[in-house]
Coordinates of C-alpha atoms in Angstrom, one line a residue:
M543 CA 0.0 0.0 0.0
S544 CA 1.4 3.4 -1.0
A545 CA 1.6 6.3 1.4
G546 CA -1.1 8.0 -0.7
Q547 CA -3.4 5.1 -0.4
R548 CA -2.8 4.9 3.4
T549 CA -3.5 8.6 3.7
G550 CA -6.7 8.3 1.7
G551 CA -7.7 5.3 3.8
V552 CA -7.2 7.2 7.1
A553 CA -9.1 10.2 5.7
A554 CA -12.0 7.8 4.8
V555 CA -12.0 6.4 8.4
F556 CA -12.0 9.9 9.8
R557 CA -14.9 10.8 7.5
D558 CA -16.8 7.6 8.6
A559 CA -16.2 8.5 12.3
E560 CA -18.2 11.7 11.6
S561 CA -21.0 9.9 9.8
E562 CA -24.6 10.2 10.8
S563 CA -24.9 6.4 10.4
W564 CA -24.1 4.5 13.6
S565 CA -22.9 1.5 11.6
C566 CA -20.3 3.7 9.8
R567 CA -19.1 5.2 13.1
A568 CA -18.9 1.7 14.7
A569 CA -16.9 0.4 11.7
A570 CA -14.6 3.4 11.9
G571 CA -14.1 2.7 15.6
R572 CA -13.0 -0.8 14.8
R573 CA -10.6 0.3 12.1
L574 CA -9.1 3.1 14.2
A575 CA -8.7 0.8 17.1
A576 CA -6.3 -1.3 15.0
M577 CA -4.2 1.9 14.5
A578 CA -4.4 3.0 18.2
G579 CA -1.2 4.3 19.6
Q580 CA -0.9 7.2 17.2
K581 CA -1.7 10.5 19.0
E582 CA -3.7 11.9 16.1
F583 CA -6.2 9.1 16.4
E584 CA -6.8 9.4 20.2
P585 CA -9.4 12.2 20.1
V586 CA -11.4 10.5 17.5
L587 CA -11.3 7.1 19.3
E588 CA -12.4 8.8 22.5
R589 CA -15.3 10.5 20.8
L590 CA -16.4 7.1 19.3
V591 CA -16.0 5.3 22.7
L592 CA -18.1 8.1 24.3
D593 CA -20.6 8.2 21.3
L594 CA -23.6 10.3 22.4
Y595 CA -26.0 8.8 19.9
N596 CA -25.6 5.0 19.8
T597 CA -24.2 2.5 22.3
A598 CA -23.3 0.1 19.5
V599 CA -20.6 2.5 18.4
T600 CA -19.3 2.5 22.0
Q601 CA -19.5 -1.3 22.2
E602 CA -17.7 -1.9 18.8
T603 CA -14.9 0.6 19.5
V604 CA -14.3 -0.6 23.0
E605 CA -14.3 -4.3 22.0
A606 CA -11.8 -3.6 19.3
L607 CA -9.5 -1.6 21.6
L608 CA -9.6 -4.3 24.3
E609 CA -9.2 -7.2 21.8
R610 CA -5.8 -5.8 21.2
G611 CA -4.9 -7.1 24.6
D612 CA -2.3 -4.4 25.1
L613 CA -1.6 -1.3 27.2
V614 CA -2.6 1.1 24.4
G615 CA -6.1 -0.2 24.1
L616 CA -6.8 -0.5 27.8
R617 CA -5.4 3.0 28.4
L618 CA -7.7 4.5 25.8
V619 CA -10.7 2.8 27.4
L620 CA -9.8 3.9 30.9
A621 CA -9.2 7.4 29.7
A622 CA -12.7 7.5 28.2
L623 CA -14.2 5.9 31.3
S624 CA -12.7 8.6 33.5
R625 CA -14.3 11.2 31.3
A626 CA -17.7 9.6 30.7
E627 CA -20.4 12.1 31.7
E628 CA -23.4 9.9 31.2
W629 CA -24.0 7.2 33.8
C630 CA -25.1 4.6 31.3
T631 CA -21.9 5.1 29.2
A632 CA -19.7 4.9 32.3
D633 CA -21.6 1.7 33.4
Q634 CA -21.2 0.2 29.9
L635 CA -17.4 1.0 29.9
D636 CA -17.0 -0.4 33.4
G637 CA -18.7 -3.6 32.3
D638 CA -16.5 -3.9 29.2
V639 CA -13.4 -3.5 31.3
F640 CA -14.7 -6.1 33.8
N641 CA -15.4 -8.5 31.0
Y642 CA -11.9 -7.9 29.6
Q643 CA -10.5 -8.6 33.1
S644 CA -12.5 -11.8 33.3
W645 CA -11.4 -12.9 29.8
M646 CA -7.7 -12.2 30.7
I647 CA -8.0 -14.3 33.9
A648 CA -9.8 -17.1 32.1
D649 CA -7.1 -17.1 29.4
G650 CA -4.4 -17.4 32.1
R651 CA -3.3 -13.8 31.6
G652 CA -4.6 -12.4 34.9
D653 CA -1.0 -11.4 35.8
Q654 CA -0.7 -9.5 32.5
F655 CA -3.9 -7.6 33.2
A656 CA -2.6 -6.7 36.7
Q657 CA 0.7 -5.5 35.2
Q658 CA -1.1 -3.4 32.7
L659 CA -3.1 -1.8 35.5
E660 CA 0.1 -1.2 37.5
A661 CA 1.7 0.5 34.6
L662 CA -1.4 2.7 34.1
A663 CA -1.5 3.5 37.8
T664 CA 1.5 5.8 37.0
D665 CA 0.1 7.2 33.8
E666 CA 0.5 11.0 33.1
D667 CA -3.3 11.3 32.7
A668 CA -4.9 11.6 36.2
G669 CA -8.2 9.9 35.0
V670 CA -6.3 6.9 33.7
R671 CA -4.3 6.7 37.0
E672 CA -7.5 6.8 39.1
E673 CA -9.3 4.2 37.1
A674 CA -6.3 1.9 37.1
M675 CA -5.9 2.2 40.9
R676 CA -9.6 1.7 41.4
L677 CA -9.5 -1.5 39.3
L678 CA -6.4 -2.7 41.2
G679 CA -8.2 -2.2 44.4
S680 CA -11.3 -4.2 43.3
G681 CA -9.5 -7.2 41.8
P682 CA -9.9 -10.8 43.1
E683 CA -6.8 -10.5 45.2
A684 CA -8.2 -7.4 47.0
G685 CA -11.1 -9.4 48.5

């Protein structure tokens, strides 16, 4: 793929992220999640995670970010969770993170999840730090 094709593809994803169609926004969230880690994508990803008009957009974008299984995806979800203004969105995001934690534990990667949270507990973003510390305090070993 040439640089021009890549640039055109990114422009199309950004355009889809602004679409009135929830399914276009959800698809854009999935595609952008695969490219997460590049600063210019973060505001668009956060907007899709906190989509005001359709929870399916939130669900698709969050699932794609968490399916990465890495610090980048989890960090973006925790950042959005810390900024969620609507109770229902915060509840949905919290449930998605809980499901991710359960999946990591069931997959034998509970230690990896704890390590991700420990790393995020020192993040430069106060919201990410607070969410990571909250989750570290509510894990199975905290009980």
